[in-house]
């Protein structure tokens, strides 16, 4: 195992949790940034909807949520687990092979708790900028804002893993004549 480095992981969804776990298991110093108030990424249900679903208004409130209340997985739970942490049926959980989003979020919370990832998290913290420090390739400046604060925090990390997903802003195809 090489030397321990400081790593910023941006996003506490499935990919961010996996990255954080693997980095932590290699004894790296991990900070897990998450804009929402909980882990889960796309699996964290939010009943709010945006006032501008096409994202044309740059001043709109962005509601991070791409699922609906009755959503179920489109993969069987046996394929959604990890090789060393299967997504098994839990007592008092959703017993279906294609469970609802609540069961997926419960699974991710259990995963994060079991591997000590929750305490790595900075929740309600949005990363607003990542940049190299000067010409160095081993130092990255991460700027973040905590919800409700106007101040920007700046920290230097030796590595950054971006797991922020791609479901926040809709893709709008250009339509000729529109």
Tab-separated table of C-alpha atoms in Angstrom:
chain	number	residue	atom	x	y	z
A	1	UNK	CA	0.000	0.000	0.000
A	2	UNK	CA	1.300	3.449	-0.953
A	3	UNK	CA	1.257	6.603	1.140
A	4	UNK	CA	-2.013	7.961	2.471
A	5	UNK	CA	-3.381	10.972	0.601
A	6	UNK	CA	-6.201	13.402	1.251
A	7	UNK	CA	-9.109	12.853	-1.124
A	8	UNK	CA	-12.281	14.852	-1.722
A	9	UNK	CA	-15.172	12.705	-2.935
A	10	UNK	CA	-17.954	14.819	-4.408
A	11	UNK	CA	-21.372	13.186	-4.140
A	12	UNK	CA	-22.741	10.645	-1.642
A	13	UNK	CA	-24.780	8.548	-4.023
A	14	UNK	CA	-23.906	4.981	-4.979
A	15	UNK	CA	-20.693	5.885	-6.830
A	16	UNK	CA	-19.498	8.301	-4.145
A	17	UNK	CA	-20.139	5.796	-1.361
A	18	UNK	CA	-18.261	3.067	-3.238
A	19	UNK	CA	-15.335	5.376	-3.947
A	20	UNK	CA	-15.213	6.594	-0.345
A	21	UNK	CA	-15.300	3.047	1.021
A	22	UNK	CA	-12.488	1.844	-1.214
A	23	UNK	CA	-10.341	4.910	-0.516
A	24	UNK	CA	-10.939	4.587	3.220
A	25	UNK	CA	-10.079	0.872	3.109
A	26	UNK	CA	-6.712	1.859	1.583
A	27	UNK	CA	-6.233	4.235	4.542
A	28	UNK	CA	-6.622	7.457	2.585
A	29	UNK	CA	-8.034	10.522	4.325
A	30	UNK	CA	-11.464	11.004	2.763
A	31	UNK	CA	-13.913	13.891	2.919
A	32	UNK	CA	-17.296	13.133	1.358
A	33	UNK	CA	-19.086	16.259	0.100
A	34	UNK	CA	-22.860	16.049	-0.399
A	35	UNK	CA	-25.139	18.904	-1.414
A	36	UNK	CA	-28.222	17.232	0.074
A	37	UNK	CA	-28.819	16.629	3.773
A	38	UNK	CA	-28.432	12.854	3.428
A	39	UNK	CA	-26.701	10.144	1.464
A	40	UNK	CA	-28.351	8.374	-1.433
A	41	UNK	CA	-27.956	10.663	-4.424
A	42	UNK	CA	-30.698	9.953	-6.919
A	43	UNK	CA	-32.282	7.469	-4.478
A	44	UNK	CA	-33.068	10.184	-1.905
A	45	UNK	CA	-36.676	11.057	-2.679
A	46	UNK	CA	-37.761	14.691	-2.541
A	47	UNK	CA	-41.478	15.373	-3.147
A	48	UNK	CA	-40.782	18.934	-4.306
A	49	UNK	CA	-40.668	19.735	-8.003
A	50	UNK	CA	-38.946	22.582	-9.768
A	51	UNK	CA	-40.972	25.580	-10.876
A	52	UNK	CA	-39.021	25.497	-14.149
A	53	UNK	CA	-38.758	21.849	-15.263
A	54	UNK	CA	-36.804	22.788	-18.403
A	55	UNK	CA	-34.144	24.626	-16.337
A	56	UNK	CA	-34.378	27.770	-18.445
A	57	UNK	CA	-34.461	30.158	-15.469
A	58	UNK	CA	-30.933	30.391	-14.011
A	59	UNK	CA	-32.327	31.835	-10.760
A	60	UNK	CA	-34.762	28.978	-10.084
A	61	UNK	CA	-34.493	26.829	-6.993
A	62	UNK	CA	-32.846	23.608	-8.103
A	63	UNK	CA	-34.592	20.584	-6.645
A	64	UNK	CA	-32.237	17.629	-6.773
A	65	UNK	CA	-34.520	14.741	-7.369
A	66	UNK	CA	-35.121	12.604	-10.377
A	67	UNK	CA	-37.399	9.947	-9.025
A	68	UNK	CA	-41.066	9.759	-8.278
A	69	UNK	CA	-42.916	8.474	-5.243
A	70	UNK	CA	-43.845	5.051	-6.625
A	71	UNK	CA	-40.523	4.343	-8.359
A	72	UNK	CA	-39.178	0.805	-8.229
A	73	UNK	CA	-35.828	-0.408	-9.490
A	74	UNK	CA	-35.499	-1.708	-13.018
A	75	UNK	CA	-32.845	-4.195	-11.936
A	76	UNK	CA	-33.337	-7.086	-9.548
A	77	UNK	CA	-31.876	-6.504	-6.114
A	78	UNK	CA	-29.407	-9.358	-6.672
A	79	UNK	CA	-27.660	-7.226	-9.312
A	80	UNK	CA	-27.750	-3.996	-7.299
A	81	UNK	CA	-25.648	-5.168	-4.374
A	82	UNK	CA	-21.888	-5.288	-4.083
A	83	UNK	CA	-19.813	-8.461	-4.282
A	84	UNK	CA	-19.027	-8.250	-0.563
A	85	UNK	CA	-22.259	-6.539	0.526
A	86	UNK	CA	-25.335	-8.053	-1.153
A	87	UNK	CA	-28.674	-6.271	-1.390
A	88	UNK	CA	-30.663	-8.923	0.449
A	89	UNK	CA	-34.256	-8.805	1.618
A	90	UNK	CA	-34.399	-7.202	5.062
A	91	UNK	CA	-36.854	-7.917	7.831
A	92	UNK	CA	-39.700	-5.377	7.589
A	93	UNK	CA	-38.313	-4.239	4.222
A	94	UNK	CA	-39.655	-4.372	0.699
A	95	UNK	CA	-39.613	-8.106	-0.168
A	96	UNK	CA	-39.972	-7.627	-3.922
A	97	UNK	CA	-37.208	-8.572	-6.346
A	98	UNK	CA	-37.557	-5.087	-7.863
A	99	UNK	CA	-37.887	-3.008	-4.682
A	100	UNK	CA	-39.025	0.571	-4.273
A	101	UNK	CA	-36.677	3.502	-3.866
A	102	UNK	CA	-37.139	3.513	-0.077
A	103	UNK	CA	-35.573	0.053	0.124
A	104	UNK	CA	-32.612	1.119	-2.021
A	105	UNK	CA	-32.033	4.153	0.194
A	106	UNK	CA	-32.258	1.956	3.307
A	107	UNK	CA	-29.637	-0.369	1.769
A	108	UNK	CA	-27.315	2.570	1.017
A	109	UNK	CA	-27.720	3.953	4.531
A	110	UNK	CA	-26.870	0.551	6.025
A	111	UNK	CA	-23.854	0.277	3.720
A	112	UNK	CA	-22.630	3.762	4.702
A	113	UNK	CA	-23.126	3.062	8.413
A	114	UNK	CA	-21.432	-0.333	8.333
A	115	UNK	CA	-18.329	1.002	6.588
A	116	UNK	CA	-18.064	4.226	8.620
A	117	UNK	CA	-18.824	6.544	5.718
A	118	UNK	CA	-21.464	8.733	7.360
A	119	UNK	CA	-18.887	10.384	9.602
A	120	UNK	CA	-16.814	11.289	6.534
A	121	UNK	CA	-19.724	13.291	5.134
A	122	UNK	CA	-20.178	17.022	4.928
A	123	UNK	CA	-23.864	17.225	4.233
A	124	UNK	CA	-25.670	20.330	2.961
A	125	UNK	CA	-22.350	21.301	1.413
A	126	UNK	CA	-22.137	22.082	-2.288
A	127	UNK	CA	-18.810	22.020	-4.099
A	128	UNK	CA	-18.814	25.136	-6.253
A	129	UNK	CA	-15.330	24.915	-7.772
A	130	UNK	CA	-12.412	22.529	-8.162
A	131	UNK	CA	-9.097	23.748	-9.600
A	132	UNK	CA	-5.467	22.728	-9.669
A	133	UNK	CA	-3.205	24.538	-7.267
A	134	UNK	CA	-0.809	26.394	-9.560
A	135	UNK	CA	0.899	24.022	-11.968
A	136	UNK	CA	0.967	21.115	-9.545
A	137	UNK	CA	-0.759	17.900	-10.518
A	138	UNK	CA	-0.988	16.595	-6.958
A	139	UNK	CA	-2.883	19.437	-5.275
A	140	UNK	CA	-6.465	20.466	-5.887
A	141	UNK	CA	-8.319	23.415	-4.416
A	142	UNK	CA	-11.903	22.523	-3.513
A	143	UNK	CA	-14.254	25.413	-2.819
A	144	UNK	CA	-17.548	24.647	-1.111
A	145	UNK	CA	-20.537	26.395	0.402
A	146	UNK	CA	-22.662	25.135	3.246
A	147	UNK	CA	-26.405	25.654	2.781
A	148	UNK	CA	-27.497	28.875	4.430
A	149	UNK	CA	-24.024	30.404	4.329
A	150	UNK	CA	-22.685	32.935	1.865
A	151	UNK	CA	-19.064	32.201	2.680
A	152	UNK	CA	-16.958	29.864	0.579
A	153	UNK	CA	-14.651	27.363	2.278
A	154	UNK	CA	-11.384	26.504	0.568
A	155	UNK	CA	-9.428	23.310	1.156
A	156	UNK	CA	-6.557	21.626	-0.644
A	157	UNK	CA	-6.676	17.899	-1.417
A	158	UNK	CA	-4.189	15.623	-3.133
A	159	UNK	CA	-6.937	13.971	-5.197
A	160	UNK	CA	-10.567	14.581	-6.147
A	161	UNK	CA	-13.163	12.015	-7.204
A	162	UNK	CA	-16.273	13.488	-8.833
A	163	UNK	CA	-19.367	11.332	-8.304
A	164	UNK	CA	-21.979	14.042	-8.664
A	165	UNK	CA	-24.203	12.238	-11.128
A	166	UNK	CA	-25.897	13.636	-14.173
A	167	UNK	CA	-29.560	13.947	-13.259
A	168	UNK	CA	-29.712	17.498	-11.854
A	169	UNK	CA	-30.150	19.411	-15.117
A	170	UNK	CA	-32.253	18.026	-17.955
A	171	UNK	CA	-30.743	17.600	-21.392
A	172	UNK	CA	-32.710	19.627	-23.916
A	173	UNK	CA	-32.209	18.679	-27.529
A	174	UNK	CA	-31.962	21.574	-29.949
A	175	UNK	CA	-35.033	21.689	-32.157
A	176	UNK	CA	-34.687	23.464	-35.460
A	177	UNK	CA	-37.081	26.387	-35.731
A	178	UNK	CA	-37.634	26.732	-31.964
